[in-house]
Amino acid sequence: LEVRRRTNPSEAGTNVLVITNPMEDLPGTAEEGRQLVEVITRRFPTARVVSLDGSNATKNRFQEYLATGNFDLVHFAGHGVHDDGSPEHSGIYFAGGNPFGSKDLTGVLSHPPILVFLSAAEGAQLSGSSDRRVPSLAEAFLSAGIGNFVSAAWPEQDLAAAAFVSRFYDVLFRGSTIGTAIREARMHLWQDGERDCLNYVHIGLPENVVLLR
C-alpha cells in the first residue's frame, strides 16, 4: 500500500476490513460491501480482505480487528447516530444493536488505518455538547491518528450511499487523490438529482492518494 504523505503502511501488507449491514435491516449496505470486496479482489489480487456482514459484524470482532493494527483501510456500512444530548448513544451500530462510540476507541488503535470510511448517518458530525469530555466518533478517530476520515454529515438514502461509495472507490483506486474521488462521487449523485451529493465529507488532506497493491 502506498499513501502519499503517509509512509508507514502496515508491515503485513495491504489489509482491508469491510463491515456491512450489522443490524440486518439495510440490504443496500450489504450490496455496497459486496461490490467493494469484489472490486478490491479483482483489481488487487494480493490484498487481504476481511469481510464481516450481518450477524457476524459484532462490536467485539470490530474492536479485536482494530486492535491488531494490521488494517490499512476500514470501511463500515450500516447505522450511525449522533446525539449530543446522549453522547453515550452516539456512534455506529453493530449486530444486536450494540453501539460503538468514541469511548470504545480509547486505547484500541496501536497502528491507525490510513483511511476510515464510515458509510453511516451523521458519522462526520463533531461534538456540539457542552461536555467536551465526550468527543464524537469522528473526533475520536482523528485523535487516534487517522489521517483520512470519510463519512456522512446527515442521514443518507441507502441507494444514494451505495452509488457514492461505488464511484468514490472506483476513482480512488485508479490513483486519483481522495479530494478528486470525493468530488467525482458528489458529481455522480448531483447528475442523478440526489440531495445527498454534498452529504459525504473528507477530513484530511485532499491531495492524499491511496494506492493498494
Short mmCIF file of C-alpha atoms in Angstrom, two decimals:
data_model
loop_
_atom_site.label_atom_id
_atom_site.label_comp_id
_atom_site.label_asym_id
_atom_site.label_seq_id
_atom_site.Cartn_x
_atom_site.Cartn_y
_atom_site.Cartn_z
CA LEU A 1 0.00 0.00 0.00
CA GLU A 2 1.35 3.42 -0.92
CA VAL A 3 -0.07 6.58 0.56
CA ARG A 4 1.46 9.90 -0.32
CA ARG A 5 2.16 11.98 2.81
CA ARG A 6 1.92 8.75 4.83
CA THR A 7 4.88 6.39 4.63
CA ASN A 8 4.22 3.77 7.25
CA PRO A 9 1.70 1.21 5.96
CA SER A 10 1.34 -1.98 7.95
CA GLU A 11 4.25 -4.36 7.63
CA ALA A 12 1.87 -7.22 6.86
CA GLY A 13 0.93 -5.63 3.55
CA THR A 14 -2.38 -4.32 2.30
CA ASN A 15 -5.20 -5.37 4.59
CA VAL A 16 -8.79 -4.18 4.23
CA LEU A 17 -11.63 -4.54 6.72
CA VAL A 18 -15.19 -4.25 5.36
CA ILE A 19 -18.20 -4.27 7.73
CA THR A 20 -21.72 -4.21 6.31
CA ASN A 21 -25.34 -4.33 7.48
CA PRO A 22 -24.66 -5.36 11.09
CA MET A 23 -28.29 -4.97 12.11
CA GLU A 24 -29.53 -6.81 9.00
CA ASP A 25 -32.09 -4.17 8.06
CA LEU A 26 -30.17 -2.27 5.36
CA PRO A 27 -29.86 -4.62 2.39
CA GLY A 28 -28.33 -1.84 0.30
CA THR A 29 -25.30 -1.71 2.59
CA ALA A 30 -24.76 -5.45 2.15
CA GLU A 31 -24.65 -4.93 -1.61
CA GLU A 32 -22.38 -1.92 -1.11
CA GLY A 33 -19.90 -4.09 0.76
CA ARG A 34 -20.14 -6.96 -1.69
CA GLN A 35 -19.30 -4.68 -4.59
CA LEU A 36 -16.39 -3.13 -2.71
CA VAL A 37 -14.89 -6.52 -1.85
CA GLU A 38 -15.33 -7.64 -5.46
CA VAL A 39 -13.56 -4.53 -6.81
CA ILE A 40 -10.64 -4.87 -4.41
CA THR A 41 -10.09 -8.59 -5.02
CA ARG A 42 -10.33 -8.13 -8.79
CA ARG A 43 -8.03 -5.12 -9.05
CA PHE A 44 -5.64 -6.04 -6.25
CA PRO A 45 -5.44 -9.85 -6.04
CA THR A 46 -2.70 -9.78 -3.39
CA ALA A 47 -4.74 -7.65 -0.97
CA ARG A 48 -6.20 -9.41 2.05
CA VAL A 49 -9.84 -8.53 2.65
CA VAL A 50 -11.73 -9.39 5.83
CA SER A 51 -15.49 -9.01 5.40
CA LEU A 52 -17.98 -9.01 8.28
CA ASP A 53 -21.65 -8.96 7.29
CA GLY A 54 -24.91 -9.16 9.18
CA SER A 55 -24.83 -11.06 12.47
CA ASN A 56 -21.11 -11.73 12.01
CA ALA A 57 -20.43 -7.99 12.24
CA THR A 58 -20.17 -7.78 16.01
CA LYS A 59 -18.74 -4.97 18.07
CA ASN A 60 -16.22 -7.29 19.74
CA ARG A 61 -14.87 -8.55 16.42
CA PHE A 62 -14.53 -5.00 15.13
CA GLN A 63 -12.57 -3.96 18.22
CA GLU A 64 -10.36 -7.04 18.00
CA TYR A 65 -9.52 -6.39 14.36
CA LEU A 66 -8.78 -2.72 15.01
CA ALA A 67 -6.53 -3.66 17.92
CA THR A 68 -4.30 -5.78 15.66
CA GLY A 69 -3.13 -2.61 13.89
CA ASN A 70 -2.95 -4.58 10.65
CA PHE A 71 -5.64 -2.83 8.61
CA ASP A 72 -4.81 -0.03 6.18
CA LEU A 73 -8.37 0.61 5.01
CA VAL A 74 -11.54 0.24 7.09
CA HIS A 75 -14.99 0.58 5.52
CA PHE A 76 -18.19 0.43 7.59
CA ALA A 77 -21.69 0.49 6.06
CA GLY A 78 -24.58 0.47 8.49
CA HIS A 79 -26.44 2.55 11.05
CA GLY A 80 -24.95 5.60 12.69
CA VAL A 81 -26.34 8.08 15.22
CA HIS A 82 -25.05 11.36 16.60
CA ASP A 83 -26.85 12.58 19.72
CA ASP A 84 -25.31 15.49 21.64
CA GLY A 85 -27.94 15.11 24.33
CA SER A 86 -27.00 11.46 24.95
CA PRO A 87 -23.43 11.06 23.73
CA GLU A 88 -23.29 7.51 25.12
CA HIS A 89 -25.77 6.53 22.40
CA SER A 90 -23.78 8.16 19.59
CA GLY A 91 -21.68 6.07 17.24
CA ILE A 92 -22.05 3.24 14.75
CA TYR A 93 -24.18 0.19 15.47
CA PHE A 94 -23.19 -3.45 15.29
CA ALA A 95 -25.04 -6.76 15.45
CA GLY A 96 -27.58 -6.90 18.25
CA GLY A 97 -27.85 -3.11 18.26
CA ASN A 98 -24.58 -2.64 20.14
CA PRO A 99 -23.22 0.90 19.69
CA PHE A 100 -19.54 1.62 19.14
CA GLY A 101 -18.78 5.14 20.31
CA SER A 102 -15.80 7.36 20.95
CA LYS A 103 -15.07 5.81 24.35
CA ASP A 104 -14.86 2.36 22.76
CA LEU A 105 -11.99 3.57 20.60
CA THR A 106 -9.82 4.63 23.54
CA GLY A 107 -6.52 2.77 23.53
CA VAL A 108 -7.58 0.42 20.71
CA LEU A 109 -5.58 1.73 17.74
CA SER A 110 -1.91 0.86 18.08
CA HIS A 111 -1.43 1.47 14.35
CA PRO A 112 -4.25 3.60 12.88
CA PRO A 113 -5.66 2.70 9.45
CA ILE A 114 -4.72 5.10 6.67
CA LEU A 115 -8.33 5.55 5.58
CA VAL A 116 -11.53 5.06 7.56
CA PHE A 117 -14.81 5.37 5.65
CA LEU A 118 -17.99 5.26 7.73
CA SER A 119 -20.91 4.95 5.35
CA ALA A 120 -23.29 5.74 8.18
CA ALA A 121 -25.66 8.53 9.10
CA GLU A 122 -24.09 11.51 10.91
CA GLY A 123 -20.69 9.86 11.18
CA ALA A 124 -18.95 13.11 10.24
CA GLN A 125 -20.67 15.14 12.95
CA LEU A 126 -18.49 16.90 15.50
CA SER A 127 -19.45 17.22 19.13
CA GLY A 128 -21.66 20.17 19.93
CA SER A 129 -22.11 19.13 23.52
CA SER A 130 -21.16 21.45 26.35
CA ASP A 131 -19.38 18.43 27.83
CA ARG A 132 -16.25 18.36 25.66
CA ARG A 133 -15.04 15.30 27.55
CA VAL A 134 -17.25 13.22 25.26
CA PRO A 135 -15.99 13.69 21.68
CA SER A 136 -17.87 12.49 18.65
CA LEU A 137 -16.72 9.27 16.96
CA ALA A 138 -15.21 11.31 14.13
CA GLU A 139 -13.17 13.33 16.62
CA ALA A 140 -12.08 10.15 18.39
CA PHE A 141 -10.82 8.58 15.16
CA LEU A 142 -8.92 11.74 14.29
CA SER A 143 -7.41 11.97 17.76
CA ALA A 144 -6.29 8.34 17.41
CA GLY A 145 -4.19 9.30 14.40
CA ILE A 146 -6.44 8.60 11.42
CA GLY A 147 -5.09 10.65 8.52
CA ASN A 148 -8.14 10.32 6.27
CA PHE A 149 -11.71 10.07 7.55
CA VAL A 150 -14.78 9.99 5.28
CA SER A 151 -18.37 9.88 6.46
CA ALA A 152 -21.84 11.39 6.11
CA ALA A 153 -22.94 14.61 7.78
CA TRP A 154 -26.64 13.72 7.91
CA PRO A 155 -28.89 10.65 7.42
CA GLU A 156 -28.41 9.35 3.89
CA GLN A 157 -30.51 7.38 1.44
CA ASP A 158 -29.47 3.75 1.13
CA LEU A 159 -29.19 3.70 -2.67
CA ALA A 160 -27.51 7.10 -2.84
CA ALA A 161 -24.94 5.96 -0.31
CA ALA A 162 -24.13 2.85 -2.33
CA ALA A 163 -23.79 4.93 -5.52
CA PHE A 164 -21.47 7.40 -3.81
CA VAL A 165 -19.28 4.67 -2.34
CA SER A 166 -19.02 2.83 -5.64
CA ARG A 167 -17.91 5.92 -7.56
CA PHE A 168 -15.57 7.08 -4.77
CA TYR A 169 -13.58 3.85 -4.70
CA ASP A 170 -13.62 3.48 -8.47
CA VAL A 171 -11.92 6.86 -8.82
CA LEU A 172 -9.64 6.39 -5.80
CA PHE A 173 -8.35 3.00 -6.93
CA ARG A 174 -7.37 4.46 -10.29
CA GLY A 175 -4.75 6.54 -8.50
CA SER A 176 -6.67 9.79 -8.04
CA THR A 177 -6.45 11.88 -4.89
CA ILE A 178 -9.04 11.48 -2.17
CA GLY A 179 -10.24 15.01 -2.92
CA THR A 180 -10.79 14.11 -6.56
CA ALA A 181 -12.61 10.91 -5.62
CA ILE A 182 -14.93 12.84 -3.30
CA ARG A 183 -15.64 15.44 -6.00
CA GLU A 184 -16.33 12.83 -8.68
CA ALA A 185 -18.66 10.88 -6.39
CA ARG A 186 -20.53 14.06 -5.48
CA MET A 187 -20.92 14.97 -9.14
CA HIS A 188 -22.22 11.47 -9.87
CA LEU A 189 -25.05 11.93 -7.35
CA TRP A 190 -25.70 15.54 -8.39
CA GLN A 191 -26.22 14.50 -12.00
CA ASP A 192 -28.81 12.00 -10.78
CA GLY A 193 -30.58 14.73 -8.81
CA GLU A 194 -29.68 13.28 -5.42
CA ARG A 195 -29.76 15.72 -2.49
CA ASP A 196 -27.10 13.61 -0.79
CA CYS A 197 -24.48 14.79 -3.29
CA LEU A 198 -22.92 17.02 -0.60
CA ASN A 199 -23.53 14.70 2.32
CA TYR A 200 -20.19 12.92 2.45
CA VAL A 201 -17.15 14.82 3.65
CA HIS A 202 -13.46 14.04 3.87
CA ILE A 203 -11.44 15.16 6.88
CA GLY A 204 -7.78 15.10 5.89
CA LEU A 205 -5.50 16.39 3.16
CA PRO A 206 -7.40 16.30 -0.16
CA GLU A 207 -4.18 15.64 -2.09
CA ASN A 208 -3.60 12.33 -0.32
CA VAL A 209 -3.52 9.27 -2.59
CA VAL A 210 -4.20 5.71 -1.51
CA LEU A 211 -2.81 3.01 -3.78
CA LEU A 212 -3.42 -0.63 -2.94
CA ARG A 213 -1.11 -3.28 -4.31
#
